[in-house]
Amino acid sequence: MSDKSPFETDMLTLTRFVMEKGRRVKGATGELTQLLNSMLTAIKAISSAVRKAGLAHLFGIAGTVNVTGDEVKKLDVLSNSLVINMLQSSYSTCVLVTEENKEAIITPKDKRGKYVVCFDPLDGSSNIDCLAPIGTIFAIYKKETDDEPSEKDALQPGRNIVAAGYALYGSATLVALSTGQGVDCFMLDPGLGEFILVDRDVKIKKKGKVYSLNEGYAKYFEPAMTEYLQKKKFPEDGSSPYGARYVGSMVADVHRTLMYGGIFMYPANQKSPKGKLRLLYECNPMAFIIEQAGGMATTGTGAVLDVKPESLHQRVPLILGSPDDVQEYLTCVQKYQKSS
């Protein structure tokens, strides 16, 4: 008789998963494991704060504007402090870049390690007060030089990412993580206070049935984007049109794209010629995850992960998702490049 116990006695937690992966890497020091575990603790704390924000009076605006011009919410400030404190106390970081701080944060000498972390502590925070899903995004790099840590250490292309992931605070709290060997998803069990593996080696569909972007900016779209959307709504081959889904919270939109396939777009337009999303802590981590799942991520002119960053809060256009969908968009772009 097989054991039908409702209680799992050999569960694969994210902490255990990270430790096991670390053991397999030749010459591993355990520093990355420490770093990831500290990041997870911060995510659990943010998840808890998000769940009781209304009761703890954390809704509303803190009365400031961050470096990229967004109004700062109280939960933003709390999340930022949580991540900074947890990462610095992991003794594994030297430079931190966050959406909320203009300058890079240099870890004090006595707590320094070899990793650089770029993160958005609470993405989609304009959705906090209406209870739509929000998230945390992060990318981890290794410091490449032996000199004093500085913001230059963070200006590495996404191809150098050692590990990246995001947390989604939705109907449940989920973490998608990649250390360069595929993407795995973990769900937070509130009773245990642990993330449990729910999806191993996630692969995105080759082609989806959904497109996702803010069509409110249609007036400013480039001709290639307008034509691509027309093809999705009125397919020339007589097939069914694509559905449209847009939460306006990047983590939620990208996670849906990863799970169901399709295409997520925040393109350059006449109003934002360089795009709107930030390269270091929004586009690179998400592009890394999507590529690891077999998808594509492009700026429209090249792979996102190949862009050499020039500044901490640099913006780039972003189109990512199922490879066939992204390729179809690129075909439209190339057509207009030739004609011009």
PDB file of N, CA and C in Angstrom, residues 131-222:
ATOM      1  N   LEU A 131      -4.989  46.551  -4.803  1.00  0.00           N
ATOM      2  CA  LEU A 131      -4.790  45.121  -4.520  1.00  0.00           C
ATOM      3  C   LEU A 131      -4.503  44.261  -5.751  1.00  0.00           C
ATOM      4  N   ALA A 132      -4.007  44.861  -6.837  1.00  0.00           N
ATOM      5  CA  ALA A 132      -3.582  44.051  -7.993  1.00  0.00           C
ATOM      6  C   ALA A 132      -2.223  43.424  -7.657  1.00  0.00           C
ATOM      7  N   PRO A 133      -1.835  42.347  -8.372  1.00  0.00           N
ATOM      8  CA  PRO A 133      -0.559  41.683  -8.056  1.00  0.00           C
ATOM      9  C   PRO A 133       0.637  42.622  -8.231  1.00  0.00           C
ATOM     10  N   ILE A 134       1.618  42.474  -7.340  1.00  0.00           N
ATOM     11  CA  ILE A 134       2.872  43.237  -7.418  1.00  0.00           C
ATOM     12  C   ILE A 134       4.027  42.249  -7.235  1.00  0.00           C
ATOM     13  N   GLY A 135       5.256  42.707  -7.325  1.00  0.00           N
ATOM     14  CA  GLY A 135       6.356  41.749  -7.248  1.00  0.00           C
ATOM     15  C   GLY A 135       7.696  42.361  -6.897  1.00  0.00           C
ATOM     16  N   THR A 136       8.696  41.492  -6.743  1.00  0.00           N
ATOM     17  CA  THR A 136      10.092  41.876  -6.516  1.00  0.00           C
ATOM     18  C   THR A 136      10.913  41.226  -7.625  1.00  0.00           C
ATOM     19  N   ILE A 137      11.860  41.978  -8.194  1.00  0.00           N
ATOM     20  CA  ILE A 137      12.698  41.444  -9.282  1.00  0.00           C
ATOM     21  C   ILE A 137      14.162  41.610  -8.896  1.00  0.00           C
ATOM     22  N   PHE A 138      15.000  40.618  -9.221  1.00  0.00           N
ATOM     23  CA  PHE A 138      16.425  40.767  -8.882  1.00  0.00           C
ATOM     24  C   PHE A 138      17.324  40.031  -9.877  1.00  0.00           C
ATOM     25  N   ALA A 139      18.545  40.560 -10.013  1.00  0.00           N
ATOM     26  CA  ALA A 139      19.588  39.915 -10.828  1.00  0.00           C
ATOM     27  C   ALA A 139      20.890  39.960 -10.043  1.00  0.00           C
ATOM     28  N   ILE A 140      21.635  38.860 -10.079  1.00  0.00           N
ATOM     29  CA  ILE A 140      22.891  38.753  -9.321  1.00  0.00           C
ATOM     30  C   ILE A 140      24.055  38.573 -10.296  1.00  0.00           C
ATOM     31  N   TYR A 141      25.094  39.379 -10.105  1.00  0.00           N
ATOM     32  CA  TYR A 141      26.314  39.296 -10.920  1.00  0.00           C
ATOM     33  C   TYR A 141      27.505  39.084  -9.999  1.00  0.00           C
ATOM     34  N   LYS A 142      28.614  38.613 -10.560  1.00  0.00           N
ATOM     35  CA  LYS A 142      29.856  38.509  -9.805  1.00  0.00           C
ATOM     36  C   LYS A 142      30.688  39.747 -10.093  1.00  0.00           C
ATOM     37  N   LYS A 143      31.315  40.298  -9.066  1.00  0.00           N
ATOM     38  CA  LYS A 143      32.219  41.433  -9.286  1.00  0.00           C
ATOM     39  C   LYS A 143      33.392  40.950 -10.124  1.00  0.00           C
ATOM     40  N   GLU A 144      33.731  41.703 -11.175  1.00  0.00           N
ATOM     41  CA  GLU A 144      34.737  41.224 -12.133  1.00  0.00           C
ATOM     42  C   GLU A 144      36.150  41.723 -11.870  1.00  0.00           C
ATOM     43  N   THR A 145      36.270  42.771 -11.051  1.00  0.00           N
ATOM     44  CA  THR A 145      37.606  43.336 -10.810  1.00  0.00           C
ATOM     45  C   THR A 145      37.969  43.244  -9.330  1.00  0.00           C
ATOM     46  N   ASP A 146      39.245  43.506  -9.026  1.00  0.00           N
ATOM     47  CA  ASP A 146      39.707  43.442  -7.632  1.00  0.00           C
ATOM     48  C   ASP A 146      39.762  44.814  -6.970  1.00  0.00           C
ATOM     49  N   ASP A 147      39.426  45.871  -7.716  1.00  0.00           N
ATOM     50  CA  ASP A 147      39.517  47.203  -7.127  1.00  0.00           C
ATOM     51  C   ASP A 147      38.327  47.481  -6.211  1.00  0.00           C
ATOM     52  N   GLU A 148      38.325  48.662  -5.609  1.00  0.00           N
ATOM     53  CA  GLU A 148      37.254  49.057  -4.684  1.00  0.00           C
ATOM     54  C   GLU A 148      35.892  48.973  -5.371  1.00  0.00           C
ATOM     55  N   PRO A 149      34.876  48.444  -4.698  1.00  0.00           N
ATOM     56  CA  PRO A 149      33.543  48.356  -5.305  1.00  0.00           C
ATOM     57  C   PRO A 149      33.005  49.735  -5.678  1.00  0.00           C
ATOM     58  N   SER A 150      32.371  49.828  -6.844  1.00  0.00           N
ATOM     59  CA  SER A 150      31.753  51.082  -7.278  1.00  0.00           C
ATOM     60  C   SER A 150      30.597  50.756  -8.206  1.00  0.00           C
ATOM     61  N   GLU A 151      29.876  51.791  -8.660  1.00  0.00           N
ATOM     62  CA  GLU A 151      28.728  51.543  -9.539  1.00  0.00           C
ATOM     63  C   GLU A 151      29.143  50.880 -10.854  1.00  0.00           C
ATOM     64  N   LYS A 152      30.410  51.048 -11.241  1.00  0.00           N
ATOM     65  CA  LYS A 152      30.899  50.417 -12.487  1.00  0.00           C
ATOM     66  C   LYS A 152      30.728  48.900 -12.446  1.00  0.00           C
ATOM     67  N   ASP A 153      30.813  48.335 -11.252  1.00  0.00           N
ATOM     68  CA  ASP A 153      30.679  46.873 -11.109  1.00  0.00           C
ATOM     69  C   ASP A 153      29.288  46.387 -11.502  1.00  0.00           C
ATOM     70  N   ALA A 154      28.303  47.295 -11.455  1.00  0.00           N
ATOM     71  CA  ALA A 154      26.926  46.912 -11.787  1.00  0.00           C
ATOM     72  C   ALA A 154      26.629  47.082 -13.273  1.00  0.00           C
ATOM     73  N   LEU A 155      27.510  47.777 -13.986  1.00  0.00           N
ATOM     74  CA  LEU A 155      27.247  48.054 -15.407  1.00  0.00           C
ATOM     75  C   LEU A 155      27.739  46.903 -16.281  1.00  0.00           C
ATOM     76  N   GLN A 156      27.207  45.730 -16.024  1.00  0.00           N
ATOM     77  CA  GLN A 156      27.556  44.529 -16.788  1.00  0.00           C
ATOM     78  C   GLN A 156      26.363  44.117 -17.649  1.00  0.00           C
ATOM     79  N   PRO A 157      26.637  43.570 -18.861  1.00  0.00           N
ATOM     80  CA  PRO A 157      25.511  43.088 -19.670  1.00  0.00           C
ATOM     81  C   PRO A 157      24.818  41.898 -19.003  1.00  0.00           C
ATOM     82  N   GLY A 158      23.554  41.703 -19.335  1.00  0.00           N
ATOM     83  CA  GLY A 158      22.767  40.629 -18.736  1.00  0.00           C
ATOM     84  C   GLY A 158      23.334  39.234 -18.964  1.00  0.00           C
ATOM     85  N   ARG A 159      24.171  39.077 -19.989  1.00  0.00           N
ATOM     86  CA  ARG A 159      24.798  37.766 -20.242  1.00  0.00           C
ATOM     87  C   ARG A 159      25.664  37.313 -19.067  1.00  0.00           C
ATOM     88  N   ASN A 160      26.088  38.275 -18.227  1.00  0.00           N
ATOM     89  CA  ASN A 160      26.953  37.936 -17.093  1.00  0.00           C
ATOM     90  C   ASN A 160      26.171  37.511 -15.851  1.00  0.00           C
ATOM     91  N   ILE A 161      24.854  37.516 -15.928  1.00  0.00           N
ATOM     92  CA  ILE A 161      24.038  37.185 -14.751  1.00  0.00           C
ATOM     93  C   ILE A 161      24.374  35.776 -14.245  1.00  0.00           C
ATOM     94  N   VAL A 162      24.551  35.678 -12.928  1.00  0.00           N
ATOM     95  CA  VAL A 162      24.825  34.393 -12.268  1.00  0.00           C
ATOM     96  C   VAL A 162      23.495  33.740 -11.866  1.00  0.00           C
ATOM     97  N   ALA A 163      22.584  34.561 -11.383  1.00  0.00           N
ATOM     98  CA  ALA A 163      21.249  34.078 -10.995  1.00  0.00           C
ATOM     99  C   ALA A 163      20.281  35.251 -11.067  1.00  0.00           C
ATOM    100  N   ALA A 164      19.041  34.965 -11.390  1.00  0.00           N
ATOM    101  CA  ALA A 164      18.018  36.008 -11.436  1.00  0.00           C
ATOM    102  C   ALA A 164      16.677  35.391 -11.082  1.00  0.00           C
ATOM    103  N   GLY A 165      15.768  36.247 -10.663  1.00  0.00           N
ATOM    104  CA  GLY A 165      14.449  35.728 -10.322  1.00  0.00           C
ATOM    105  C   GLY A 165      13.470  36.838 -10.037  1.00  0.00           C
ATOM    106  N   TYR A 166      12.255  36.432  -9.750  1.00  0.00           N
ATOM    107  CA  TYR A 166      11.237  37.396  -9.322  1.00  0.00           C
ATOM    108  C   TYR A 166      10.306  36.727  -8.334  1.00  0.00           C
ATOM    109  N   ALA A 167       9.717  37.552  -7.482  1.00  0.00           N
ATOM    110  CA  ALA A 167       8.660  37.086  -6.582  1.00  0.00           C
ATOM    111  C   ALA A 167       7.378  37.757  -7.030  1.00  0.00           C
ATOM    112  N   LEU A 168       6.293  36.995  -7.039  1.00  0.00           N
ATOM    113  CA  LEU A 168       4.980  37.531  -7.403  1.00  0.00           C
ATOM    114  C   LEU A 168       4.065  37.414  -6.193  1.00  0.00           C
ATOM    115  N   TYR A 169       3.565  38.579  -5.725  1.00  0.00           N
ATOM    116  CA  TYR A 169       2.637  38.588  -4.594  1.00  0.00           C
ATOM    117  C   TYR A 169       1.229  38.690  -5.171  1.00  0.00           C
ATOM    118  N   GLY A 170       0.649  37.554  -5.489  1.00  0.00           N
ATOM    119  CA  GLY A 170      -0.671  37.511  -6.106  1.00  0.00           C
ATOM    120  C   GLY A 170      -1.628  36.747  -5.213  1.00  0.00           C
ATOM    121  N   SER A 171      -2.419  35.839  -5.808  1.00  0.00           N
ATOM    122  CA  SER A 171      -3.334  35.030  -4.992  1.00  0.00           C
ATOM    123  C   SER A 171      -2.544  34.113  -4.064  1.00  0.00           C
ATOM    124  N   ALA A 172      -1.288  33.850  -4.430  1.00  0.00           N
ATOM    125  CA  ALA A 172      -0.318  33.189  -3.549  1.00  0.00           C
ATOM    126  C   ALA A 172       1.004  33.907  -3.798  1.00  0.00           C
ATOM    127  N   THR A 173       2.023  33.613  -2.995  1.00  0.00           N
ATOM    128  CA  THR A 173       3.348  34.198  -3.242  1.00  0.00           C
ATOM    129  C   THR A 173       4.210  33.155  -3.926  1.00  0.00           C
ATOM    130  N   LEU A 174       4.742  33.527  -5.090  1.00  0.00           N
ATOM    131  CA  LEU A 174       5.530  32.603  -5.908  1.00  0.00           C
ATOM    132  C   LEU A 174       6.892  33.198  -6.202  1.00  0.00           C
ATOM    133  N   VAL A 175       7.914  32.348  -6.257  1.00  0.00           N
ATOM    134  CA  VAL A 175       9.248  32.778  -6.711  1.00  0.00           C
ATOM    135  C   VAL A 175       9.639  31.958  -7.928  1.00  0.00           C
ATOM    136  N   ALA A 176      10.035  32.651  -9.007  1.00  0.00           N
ATOM    137  CA  ALA A 176      10.629  31.990 -10.176  1.00  0.00           C
ATOM    138  C   ALA A 176      12.117  32.295 -10.119  1.00  0.00           C
ATOM    139  N   LEU A 177      12.938  31.250 -10.219  1.00  0.00           N
ATOM    140  CA  LEU A 177      14.386  31.421 -10.043  1.00  0.00           C
ATOM    141  C   LEU A 177      15.153  30.671 -11.117  1.00  0.00           C
ATOM    142  N   SER A 178      16.236  31.296 -11.602  1.00  0.00           N
ATOM    143  CA  SER A 178      17.145  30.599 -12.510  1.00  0.00           C
ATOM    144  C   SER A 178      18.586  30.885 -12.103  1.00  0.00           C
ATOM    145  N   THR A 179      19.387  29.836 -12.053  1.00  0.00           N
ATOM    146  CA  THR A 179      20.832  29.992 -11.830  1.00  0.00           C
ATOM    147  C   THR A 179      21.580  29.629 -13.111  1.00  0.00           C
ATOM    148  N   GLY A 180      20.872  29.757 -14.240  1.00  0.00           N
ATOM    149  CA  GLY A 180      21.508  29.473 -15.524  1.00  0.00           C
ATOM    150  C   GLY A 180      21.330  28.040 -15.982  1.00  0.00           C
ATOM    151  N   GLN A 181      20.495  27.282 -15.268  1.00  0.00           N
ATOM    152  CA  GLN A 181      20.222  25.888 -15.646  1.00  0.00           C
ATOM    153  C   GLN A 181      18.715  25.663 -15.732  1.00  0.00           C
ATOM    154  N   GLY A 182      18.028  26.566 -16.431  1.00  0.00           N
ATOM    155  CA  GLY A 182      16.572  26.457 -16.543  1.00  0.00           C
ATOM    156  C   GLY A 182      15.886  27.286 -15.470  1.00  0.00           C
ATOM    157  N   VAL A 183      14.548  27.242 -15.474  1.00  0.00           N
ATOM    158  CA  VAL A 183      13.742  28.044 -14.544  1.00  0.00           C
ATOM    159  C   VAL A 183      12.897  27.114 -13.682  1.00  0.00           C
ATOM    160  N   ASP A 184      12.892  27.379 -12.385  1.00  0.00           N
ATOM    161  CA  ASP A 184      12.070  26.597 -11.456  1.00  0.00           C
ATOM    162  C   ASP A 184      11.182  27.539 -10.653  1.00  0.00           C
ATOM    163  N   CYS A 185       9.954  27.105 -10.350  1.00  0.00           N
ATOM    164  CA  CYS A 185       9.001  27.936  -9.621  1.00  0.00           C
ATOM    165  C   CYS A 185       8.666  27.325  -8.269  1.00  0.00           C
ATOM    166  N   PHE A 186       8.574  28.183  -7.274  1.00  0.00           N
ATOM    167  CA  PHE A 186       8.325  27.767  -5.898  1.00  0.00           C
ATOM    168  C   PHE A 186       7.179  28.577  -5.320  1.00  0.00           C
ATOM    169  N   MET A 187       6.322  27.921  -4.546  1.00  0.00           N
ATOM    170  CA  MET A 187       5.170  28.589  -3.942  1.00  0.00           C
ATOM    171  C   MET A 187       5.392  28.669  -2.433  1.00  0.00           C
ATOM    172  N   LEU A 188       5.050  29.807  -1.850  1.00  0.00           N
ATOM    173  CA  LEU A 188       5.223  29.970  -0.404  1.00  0.00           C
ATOM    174  C   LEU A 188       4.090  29.258   0.340  1.00  0.00           C
ATOM    175  N   ASP A 189       4.472  28.314   1.196  1.00  0.00           N
ATOM    176  CA  ASP A 189       3.500  27.656   2.077  1.00  0.00           C
ATOM    177  C   ASP A 189       3.451  28.486   3.366  1.00  0.00           C
ATOM    178  N   PRO A 190       2.348  29.229   3.586  1.00  0.00           N
ATOM    179  CA  PRO A 190       2.314  30.140   4.742  1.00  0.00           C
ATOM    180  C   PRO A 190       2.426  29.404   6.074  1.00  0.00           C
ATOM    181  N   GLY A 191       1.935  28.157   6.114  1.00  0.00           N
ATOM    182  CA  GLY A 191       1.998  27.386   7.359  1.00  0.00           C
ATOM    183  C   GLY A 191       3.433  27.048   7.731  1.00  0.00           C
ATOM    184  N   LEU A 192       4.220  26.686   6.726  1.00  0.00           N
ATOM    185  CA  LEU A 192       5.624  26.320   6.962  1.00  0.00           C
ATOM    186  C   LEU A 192       6.558  27.527   6.951  1.00  0.00           C
ATOM    187  N   GLY A 193       6.135  28.564   6.229  1.00  0.00           N
ATOM    188  CA  GLY A 193       7.043  29.698   6.036  1.00  0.00           C
ATOM    189  C   GLY A 193       8.168  29.344   5.090  1.00  0.00           C
ATOM    190  N   GLU A 194       7.929  28.371   4.203  1.00  0.00           N
ATOM    191  CA  GLU A 194       8.951  27.922   3.250  1.00  0.00           C
ATOM    192  C   GLU A 194       8.397  27.917   1.834  1.00  0.00           C
ATOM    193  N   PHE A 195       9.288  28.151   0.864  1.00  0.00           N
ATOM    194  CA  PHE A 195       8.914  28.022  -0.539  1.00  0.00           C
ATOM    195  C   PHE A 195       9.083  26.571  -0.963  1.00  0.00           C
ATOM    196  N   ILE A 196       8.047  26.005  -1.594  1.00  0.00           N
ATOM    197  CA  ILE A 196       8.056  24.599  -2.009  1.00  0.00           C
ATOM    198  C   ILE A 196       8.067  24.532  -3.539  1.00  0.00           C
ATOM    199  N   LEU A 197       8.892  23.647  -4.086  1.00  0.00           N
ATOM    200  CA  LEU A 197       8.975  23.485  -5.543  1.00  0.00           C
ATOM    201  C   LEU A 197       7.625  23.034  -6.109  1.00  0.00           C
ATOM    202  N   VAL A 198       7.097  23.793  -7.078  1.00  0.00           N
ATOM    203  CA  VAL A 198       5.831  23.415  -7.710  1.00  0.00           C
ATOM    204  C   VAL A 198       5.974  23.201  -9.220  1.00  0.00           C
ATOM    205  N   ASP A 199       6.972  23.808  -9.832  1.00  0.00           N
ATOM    206  CA  ASP A 199       7.197  23.652 -11.278  1.00  0.00           C
ATOM    207  C   ASP A 199       8.685  23.553 -11.554  1.00  0.00           C
ATOM    208  N   ARG A 200       9.127  22.395 -12.024  1.00  0.00           N
ATOM    209  CA  ARG A 200      10.555  22.214 -12.308  1.00  0.00           C
ATOM    210  C   ARG A 200      10.830  22.409 -13.802  1.00  0.00           C
ATOM    211  N   ASP A 201      11.910  23.106 -14.119  1.00  0.00           N
ATOM    212  CA  ASP A 201      12.370  23.311 -15.500  1.00  0.00           C
ATOM    213  C   ASP A 201      11.228  23.783 -16.411  1.00  0.00           C
ATOM    214  N   VAL A 202      10.684  24.936 -16.079  1.00  0.00           N
ATOM    215  CA  VAL A 202       9.561  25.516 -16.824  1.00  0.00           C
ATOM    216  C   VAL A 202       9.999  25.894 -18.234  1.00  0.00           C
ATOM    217  N   LYS A 203       9.181  25.537 -19.225  1.00  0.00           N
ATOM    218  CA  LYS A 203       9.453  25.923 -20.616  1.00  0.00           C
ATOM    219  C   LYS A 203       8.270  26.729 -21.148  1.00  0.00           C
ATOM    220  N   ILE A 204       8.579  27.823 -21.829  1.00  0.00           N
ATOM    221  CA  ILE A 204       7.528  28.650 -22.410  1.00  0.00           C
ATOM    222  C   ILE A 204       7.042  28.014 -23.714  1.00  0.00           C
ATOM    223  N   LYS A 205       5.775  28.208 -24.043  1.00  0.00           N
ATOM    224  CA  LYS A 205       5.244  27.662 -25.306  1.00  0.00           C
ATOM    225  C   LYS A 205       5.948  28.326 -26.492  1.00  0.00           C
ATOM    226  N   LYS A 206       6.067  27.572 -27.584  1.00  0.00           N
ATOM    227  CA  LYS A 206       6.719  28.103 -28.781  1.00  0.00           C
ATOM    228  C   LYS A 206       5.920  29.275 -29.367  1.00  0.00           C
ATOM    229  N   LYS A 207       4.611  29.203 -29.227  1.00  0.00           N
ATOM    230  CA  LYS A 207       3.729  30.266 -29.722  1.00  0.00           C
ATOM    231  C   LYS A 207       2.537  30.345 -28.781  1.00  0.00           C
ATOM    232  N   GLY A 208       2.096  31.560 -28.489  1.00  0.00           N
ATOM    233  CA  GLY A 208       0.962  31.719 -27.571  1.00  0.00           C
ATOM    234  C   GLY A 208      -0.280  32.227 -28.280  1.00  0.00           C
ATOM    235  N   LYS A 209      -1.251  32.697 -27.476  1.00  0.00           N
ATOM    236  CA  LYS A 209      -2.508  33.211 -28.035  1.00  0.00           C
ATOM    237  C   LYS A 209      -2.882  34.555 -27.406  1.00  0.00           C
ATOM    238  N   VAL A 210      -1.909  35.165 -26.709  1.00  0.00           N
ATOM    239  CA  VAL A 210      -2.199  36.397 -25.972  1.00  0.00           C
ATOM    240  C   VAL A 210      -1.102  37.432 -26.213  1.00  0.00           C
ATOM    241  N   TYR A 211      -1.492  38.683 -26.413  1.00  0.00           N
ATOM    242  CA  TYR A 211      -0.502  39.767 -26.428  1.00  0.00           C
ATOM    243  C   TYR A 211      -0.786  40.676 -25.245  1.00  0.00           C
ATOM    244  N   SER A 212       0.281  41.318 -24.747  1.00  0.00           N
ATOM    245  CA  SER A 212       0.147  42.121 -23.540  1.00  0.00           C
ATOM    246  C   SER A 212       0.937  43.418 -23.679  1.00  0.00           C
ATOM    247  N   LEU A 213       0.245  44.542 -23.729  1.00  0.00           N
ATOM    248  CA  LEU A 213       0.888  45.863 -23.698  1.00  0.00           C
ATOM    249  C   LEU A 213      -0.149  46.918 -23.385  1.00  0.00           C
ATOM    250  N   ASN A 214       0.319  48.118 -23.063  1.00  0.00           N
ATOM    251  CA  ASN A 214      -0.591  49.219 -22.771  1.00  0.00           C
ATOM    252  C   ASN A 214      -0.988  49.899 -24.079  1.00  0.00           C
ATOM    253  N   GLU A 215      -2.183  49.552 -24.574  1.00  0.00           N
ATOM    254  CA  GLU A 215      -2.631  50.114 -25.856  1.00  0.00           C
ATOM    255  C   GLU A 215      -3.129  51.555 -25.720  1.00  0.00           C
ATOM    256  N   GLY A 216      -3.128  52.066 -24.502  1.00  0.00           N
ATOM    257  CA  GLY A 216      -3.484  53.469 -24.308  1.00  0.00           C
ATOM    258  C   GLY A 216      -2.497  54.407 -24.997  1.00  0.00           C
ATOM    259  N   TYR A 217      -1.287  53.866 -25.276  1.00  0.00           N
ATOM    260  CA  TYR A 217      -0.259  54.673 -25.955  1.00  0.00           C
ATOM    261  C   TYR A 217      -0.268  54.471 -27.474  1.00  0.00           C
ATOM    262  N   ALA A 218      -1.326  53.875 -28.006  1.00  0.00           N
ATOM    263  CA  ALA A 218      -1.374  53.538 -29.443  1.00  0.00           C
ATOM    264  C   ALA A 218      -1.081  54.754 -30.328  1.00  0.00           C
ATOM    265  N   LYS A 219      -1.492  55.922 -29.864  1.00  0.00           N
ATOM    266  CA  LYS A 219      -1.270  57.161 -30.609  1.00  0.00           C
ATOM    267  C   LYS A 219       0.227  57.391 -30.888  1.00  0.00           C
ATOM    268  N   TYR A 220       1.083  56.901 -29.976  1.00  0.00           N
ATOM    269  CA  TYR A 220       2.526  57.152 -30.087  1.00  0.00           C
ATOM    270  C   TYR A 220       3.312  55.973 -30.663  1.00  0.00           C
ATOM    271  N   PHE A 221       2.628  54.849 -30.987  1.00  0.00           N
ATOM    272  CA  PHE A 221       3.344  53.646 -31.435  1.00  0.00           C
ATOM    273  C   PHE A 221       4.079  53.867 -32.762  1.00  0.00           C
ATOM    274  N   GLU A 222       5.183  53.137 -32.906  1.00  0.00           N
ATOM    275  CA  GLU A 222       5.900  53.097 -34.189  1.00  0.00           C
ATOM    276  C   GLU A 222       5.043  52.288 -35.176  1.00  0.00           C
TER     277      GLU A 222
END
